[in-house]
mmCIF file of C-alpha atoms in Angstrom:
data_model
loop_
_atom_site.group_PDB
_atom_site.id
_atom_site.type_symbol
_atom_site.label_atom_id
_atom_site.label_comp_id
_atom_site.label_asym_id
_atom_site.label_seq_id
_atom_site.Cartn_x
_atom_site.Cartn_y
_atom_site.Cartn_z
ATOM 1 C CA UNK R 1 16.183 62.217 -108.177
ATOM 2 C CA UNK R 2 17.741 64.429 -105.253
ATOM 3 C CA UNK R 3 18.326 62.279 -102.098
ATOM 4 C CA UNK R 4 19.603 63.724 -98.273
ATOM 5 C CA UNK R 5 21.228 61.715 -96.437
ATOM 6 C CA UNK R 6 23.037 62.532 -92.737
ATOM 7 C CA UNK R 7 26.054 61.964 -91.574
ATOM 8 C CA UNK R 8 25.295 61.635 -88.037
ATOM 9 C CA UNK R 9 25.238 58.027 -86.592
ATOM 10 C CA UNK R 10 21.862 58.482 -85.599
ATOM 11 C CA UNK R 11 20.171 58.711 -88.836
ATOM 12 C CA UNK R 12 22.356 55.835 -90.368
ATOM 13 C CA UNK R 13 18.747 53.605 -90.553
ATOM 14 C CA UNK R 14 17.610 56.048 -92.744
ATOM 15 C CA UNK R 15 20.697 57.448 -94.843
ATOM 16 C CA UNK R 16 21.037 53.073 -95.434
ATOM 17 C CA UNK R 17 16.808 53.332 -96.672
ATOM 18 C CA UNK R 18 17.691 56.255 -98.600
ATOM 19 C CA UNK R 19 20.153 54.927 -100.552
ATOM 20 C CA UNK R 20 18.584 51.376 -101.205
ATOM 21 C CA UNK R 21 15.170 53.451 -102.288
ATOM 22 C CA UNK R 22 17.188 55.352 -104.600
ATOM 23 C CA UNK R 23 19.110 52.669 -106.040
ATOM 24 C CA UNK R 24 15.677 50.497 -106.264
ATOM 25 C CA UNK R 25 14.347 53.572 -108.671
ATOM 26 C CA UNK R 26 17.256 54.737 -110.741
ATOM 27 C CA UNK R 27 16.520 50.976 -111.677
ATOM 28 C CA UNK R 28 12.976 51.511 -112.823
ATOM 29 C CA UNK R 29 11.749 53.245 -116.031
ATOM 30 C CA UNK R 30 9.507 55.702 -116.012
ATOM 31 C CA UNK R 31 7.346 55.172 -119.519
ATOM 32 C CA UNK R 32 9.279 55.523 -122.780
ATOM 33 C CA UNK R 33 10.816 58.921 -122.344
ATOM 34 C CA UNK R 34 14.240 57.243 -121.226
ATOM 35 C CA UNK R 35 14.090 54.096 -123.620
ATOM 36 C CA UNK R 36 16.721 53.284 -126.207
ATOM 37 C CA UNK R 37 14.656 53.340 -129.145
ATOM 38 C CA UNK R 38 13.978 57.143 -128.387
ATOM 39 C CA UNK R 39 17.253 58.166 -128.388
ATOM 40 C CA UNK R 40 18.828 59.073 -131.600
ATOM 41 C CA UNK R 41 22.201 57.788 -132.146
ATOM 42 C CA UNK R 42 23.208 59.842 -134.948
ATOM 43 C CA UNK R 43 25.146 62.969 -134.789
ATOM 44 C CA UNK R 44 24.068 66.186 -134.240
ATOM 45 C CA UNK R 45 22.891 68.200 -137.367
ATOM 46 C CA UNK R 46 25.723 70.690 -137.158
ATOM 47 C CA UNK R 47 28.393 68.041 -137.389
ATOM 48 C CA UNK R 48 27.126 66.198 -140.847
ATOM 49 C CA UNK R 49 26.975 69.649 -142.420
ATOM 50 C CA UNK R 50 23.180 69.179 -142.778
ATOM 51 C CA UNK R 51 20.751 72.115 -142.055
ATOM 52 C CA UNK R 52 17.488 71.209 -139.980
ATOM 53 C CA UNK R 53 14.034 71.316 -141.873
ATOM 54 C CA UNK R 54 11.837 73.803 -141.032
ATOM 55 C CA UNK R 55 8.842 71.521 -140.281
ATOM 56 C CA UNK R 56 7.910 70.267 -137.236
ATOM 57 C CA UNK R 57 8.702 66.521 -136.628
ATOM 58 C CA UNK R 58 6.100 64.195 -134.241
ATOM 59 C CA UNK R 59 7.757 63.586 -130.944
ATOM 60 C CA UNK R 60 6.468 60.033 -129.292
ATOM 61 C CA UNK R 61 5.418 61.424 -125.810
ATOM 62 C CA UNK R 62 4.036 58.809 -123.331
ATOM 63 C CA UNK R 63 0.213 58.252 -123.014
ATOM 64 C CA UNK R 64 -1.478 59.546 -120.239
ATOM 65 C CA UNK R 65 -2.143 56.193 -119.023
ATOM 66 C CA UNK R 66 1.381 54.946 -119.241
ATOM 67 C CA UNK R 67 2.423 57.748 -117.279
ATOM 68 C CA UNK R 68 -0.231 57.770 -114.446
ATOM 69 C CA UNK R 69 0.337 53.255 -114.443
ATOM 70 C CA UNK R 70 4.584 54.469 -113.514
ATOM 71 C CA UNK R 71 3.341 57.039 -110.878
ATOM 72 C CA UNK R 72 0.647 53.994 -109.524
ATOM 73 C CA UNK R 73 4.070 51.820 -109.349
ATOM 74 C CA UNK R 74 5.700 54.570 -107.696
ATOM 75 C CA UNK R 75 3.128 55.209 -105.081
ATOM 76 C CA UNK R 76 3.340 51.592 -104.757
ATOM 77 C CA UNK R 77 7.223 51.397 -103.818
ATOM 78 C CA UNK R 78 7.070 54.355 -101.796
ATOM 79 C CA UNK R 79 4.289 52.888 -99.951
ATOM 80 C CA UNK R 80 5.759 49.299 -99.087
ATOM 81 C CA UNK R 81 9.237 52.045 -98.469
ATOM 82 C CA UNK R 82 6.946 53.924 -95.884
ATOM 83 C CA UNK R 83 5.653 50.460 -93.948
ATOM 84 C CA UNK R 84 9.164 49.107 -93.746
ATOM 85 C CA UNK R 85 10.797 52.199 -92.382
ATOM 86 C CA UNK R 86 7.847 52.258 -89.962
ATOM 87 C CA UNK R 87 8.649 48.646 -88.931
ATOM 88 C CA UNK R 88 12.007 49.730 -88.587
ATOM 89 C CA UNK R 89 11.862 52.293 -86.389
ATOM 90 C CA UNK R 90 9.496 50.789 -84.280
ATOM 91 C CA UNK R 91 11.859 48.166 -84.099
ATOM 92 C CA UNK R 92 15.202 50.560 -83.581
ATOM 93 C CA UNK R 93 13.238 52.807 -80.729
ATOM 94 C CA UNK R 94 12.560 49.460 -78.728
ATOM 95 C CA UNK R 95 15.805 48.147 -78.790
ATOM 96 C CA UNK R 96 17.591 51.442 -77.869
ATOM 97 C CA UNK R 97 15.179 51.206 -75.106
ATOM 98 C CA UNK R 98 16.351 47.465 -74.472
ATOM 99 C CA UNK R 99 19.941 48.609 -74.732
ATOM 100 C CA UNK R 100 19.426 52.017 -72.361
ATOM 101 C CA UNK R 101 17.805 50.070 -69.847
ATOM 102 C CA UNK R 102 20.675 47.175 -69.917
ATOM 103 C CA UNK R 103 23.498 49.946 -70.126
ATOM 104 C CA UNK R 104 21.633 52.154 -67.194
ATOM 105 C CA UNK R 105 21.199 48.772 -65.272
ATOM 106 C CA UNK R 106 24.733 48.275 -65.832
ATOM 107 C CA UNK R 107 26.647 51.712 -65.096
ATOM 108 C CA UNK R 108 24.509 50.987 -61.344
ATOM 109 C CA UNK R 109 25.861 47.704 -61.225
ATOM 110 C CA UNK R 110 29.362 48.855 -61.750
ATOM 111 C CA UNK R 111 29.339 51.497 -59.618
ATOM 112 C CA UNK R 112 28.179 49.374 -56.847
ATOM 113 C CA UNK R 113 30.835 46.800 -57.922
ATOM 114 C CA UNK R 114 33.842 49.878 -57.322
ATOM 115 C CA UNK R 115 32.148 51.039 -54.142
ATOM 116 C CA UNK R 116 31.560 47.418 -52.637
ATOM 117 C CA UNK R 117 35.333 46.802 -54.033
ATOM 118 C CA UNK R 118 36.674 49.795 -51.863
ATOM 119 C CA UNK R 119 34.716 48.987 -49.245
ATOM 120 C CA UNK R 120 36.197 45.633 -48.941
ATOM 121 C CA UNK R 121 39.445 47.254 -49.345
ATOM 122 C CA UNK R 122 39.477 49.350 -46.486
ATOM 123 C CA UNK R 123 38.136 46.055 -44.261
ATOM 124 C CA UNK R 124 40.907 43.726 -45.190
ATOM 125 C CA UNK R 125 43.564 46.925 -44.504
ATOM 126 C CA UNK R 126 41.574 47.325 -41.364
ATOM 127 C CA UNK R 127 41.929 43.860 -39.880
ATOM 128 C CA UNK R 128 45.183 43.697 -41.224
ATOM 129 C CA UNK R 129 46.297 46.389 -38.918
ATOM 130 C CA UNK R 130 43.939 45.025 -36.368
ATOM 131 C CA UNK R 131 45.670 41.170 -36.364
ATOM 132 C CA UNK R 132 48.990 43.290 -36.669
ATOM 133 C CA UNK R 133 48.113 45.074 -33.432
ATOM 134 C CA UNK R 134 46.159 41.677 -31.529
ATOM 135 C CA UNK R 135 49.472 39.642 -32.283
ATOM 136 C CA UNK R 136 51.369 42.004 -30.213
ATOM 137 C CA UNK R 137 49.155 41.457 -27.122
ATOM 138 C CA UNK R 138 49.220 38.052 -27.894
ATOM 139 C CA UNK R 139 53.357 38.124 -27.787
ATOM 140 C CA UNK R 140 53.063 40.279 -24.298
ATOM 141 C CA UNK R 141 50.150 37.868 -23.067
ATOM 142 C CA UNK R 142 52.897 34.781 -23.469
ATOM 143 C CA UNK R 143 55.329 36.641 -22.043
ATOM 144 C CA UNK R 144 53.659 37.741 -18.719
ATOM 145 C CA UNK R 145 52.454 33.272 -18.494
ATOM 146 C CA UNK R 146 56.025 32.696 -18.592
ATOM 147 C CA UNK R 147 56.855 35.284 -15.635
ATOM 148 C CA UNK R 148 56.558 33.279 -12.560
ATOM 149 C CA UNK R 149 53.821 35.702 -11.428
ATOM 150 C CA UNK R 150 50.725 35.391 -13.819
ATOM 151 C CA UNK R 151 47.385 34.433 -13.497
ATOM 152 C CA UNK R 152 46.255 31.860 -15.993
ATOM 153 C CA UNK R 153 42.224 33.070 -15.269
ATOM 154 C CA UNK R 154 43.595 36.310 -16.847
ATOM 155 C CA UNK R 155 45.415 34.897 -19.408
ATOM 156 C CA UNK R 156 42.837 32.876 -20.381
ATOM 157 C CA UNK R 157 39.911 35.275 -20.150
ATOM 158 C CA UNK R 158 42.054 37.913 -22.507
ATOM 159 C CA UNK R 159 43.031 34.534 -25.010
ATOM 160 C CA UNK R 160 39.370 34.114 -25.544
ATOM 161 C CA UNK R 161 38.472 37.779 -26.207
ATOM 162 C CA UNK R 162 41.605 37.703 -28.812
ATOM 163 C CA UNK R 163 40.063 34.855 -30.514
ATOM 164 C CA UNK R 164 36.473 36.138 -30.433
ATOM 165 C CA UNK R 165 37.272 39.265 -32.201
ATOM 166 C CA UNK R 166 39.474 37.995 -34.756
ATOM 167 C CA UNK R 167 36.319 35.918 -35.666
ATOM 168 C CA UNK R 168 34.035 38.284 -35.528
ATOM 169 C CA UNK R 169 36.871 40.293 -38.069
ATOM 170 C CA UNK R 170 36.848 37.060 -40.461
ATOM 171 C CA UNK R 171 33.081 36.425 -40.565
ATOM 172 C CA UNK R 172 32.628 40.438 -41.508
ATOM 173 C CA UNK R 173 35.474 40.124 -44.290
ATOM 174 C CA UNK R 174 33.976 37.322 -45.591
ATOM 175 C CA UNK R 175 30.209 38.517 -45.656
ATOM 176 C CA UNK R 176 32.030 41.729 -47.499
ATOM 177 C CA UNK R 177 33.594 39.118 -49.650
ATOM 178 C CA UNK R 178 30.374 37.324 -50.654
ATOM 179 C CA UNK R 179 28.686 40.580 -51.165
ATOM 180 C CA UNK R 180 31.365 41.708 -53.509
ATOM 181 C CA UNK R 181 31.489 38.106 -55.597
ATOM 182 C CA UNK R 182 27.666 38.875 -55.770
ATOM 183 C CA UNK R 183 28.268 41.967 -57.780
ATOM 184 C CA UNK R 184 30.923 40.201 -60.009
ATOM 185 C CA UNK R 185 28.838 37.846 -60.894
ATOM 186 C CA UNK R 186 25.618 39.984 -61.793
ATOM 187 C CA UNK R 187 28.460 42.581 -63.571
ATOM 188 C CA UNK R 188 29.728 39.688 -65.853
ATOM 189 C CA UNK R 189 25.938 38.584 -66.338
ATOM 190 C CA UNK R 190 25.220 42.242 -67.776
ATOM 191 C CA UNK R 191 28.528 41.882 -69.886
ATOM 192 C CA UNK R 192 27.344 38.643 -71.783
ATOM 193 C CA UNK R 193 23.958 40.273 -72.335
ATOM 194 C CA UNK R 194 25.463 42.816 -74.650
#
């Protein structure tokens, strides 16, 4: 029997069928050609010293019918073989399907996870630098109220637009924030799917 099998990853379904098939037949016996009893255990002629008659002696061959019941068997195997392997490729093609569409679905979802990361990155930097720079108008505000010329309308008015906008800074950082714990959570949903 002459079996191929591949060493590429791809084909290991079928190198693994190959191998079992084979294995499955060297185990079977094709009529009475390969039986014991047919053999002949004793030496060859030229080693006993004896010389070989000239007649012809009757050979034991397998009936027809023996041979054509071990090619029915045969057909049989490879048969059964044939329907499994179908089943299992059927099988293998959907779940690489099931598995692209997961890993597809997931490269998007990480990308949008390191893009929605950056994103809220650059926001926190941003109002960092803004707070940085609002705390220093806050520290001049002060010290123009405690001048003994100020205008507490004024003082008040700017207070309030201070305050204002770093809310409006916090309730955008954390709306970035949610959207970003969003994508964590759908990423590590994708990750326990595998």
């Amino acid at each position: 029997m002459i079996a191929t099998l591949s060493p590429g990853s791809n084909s290991t379904d079928h190198t693994v069928n190959t191998l079992r098939y084979a294995d499955r037949i060297k185990e079977k016996k094709v009529g009475n050609l390969f039986s014991p009893t047919n053999r002949s255990p004793a030496p060859p002629p030229e080693q006993t010293g004896k010389k070989l008659p000239l007649r012809k002696q009757a050979v034991s061959m397998p009936s027809i019918s023996d041979e054509l019941d071990d090619f029915d068997e045969l057909e049989q195997i490879m048969s059964e073989e044939t329907s499994i392997n179908n089943e299992q490729t059927v099988d293998a093609v959907e779940s690489k399907a099931d598995q692209s569409e997961q890993l597809s679905e997931m490269d998007k979802t990480v990308k949008e996870l390191f893009e929605e990361e950056e994103n809220l990155l650059n926001l926190h930097m941003a109002s960092i630098h803004e707070n940085a720079s609002l705390l220093t108008e806050e520290g001049a505000l002060l010290n123009s109220v405690q001048a003994e010329n100020y205008d507490i309308d004024q003082y008040a008015s700017r207070l309030r637009e201070i305050l204002d906008h770093r809310t409006s800074m916090i309730h955008s950082l954390q709306d970035k924030m949610g959207s970003f714990r969003e994508l964590l959570r759908k990423e590590e949903e994708l990750s326990g799917m595998r």
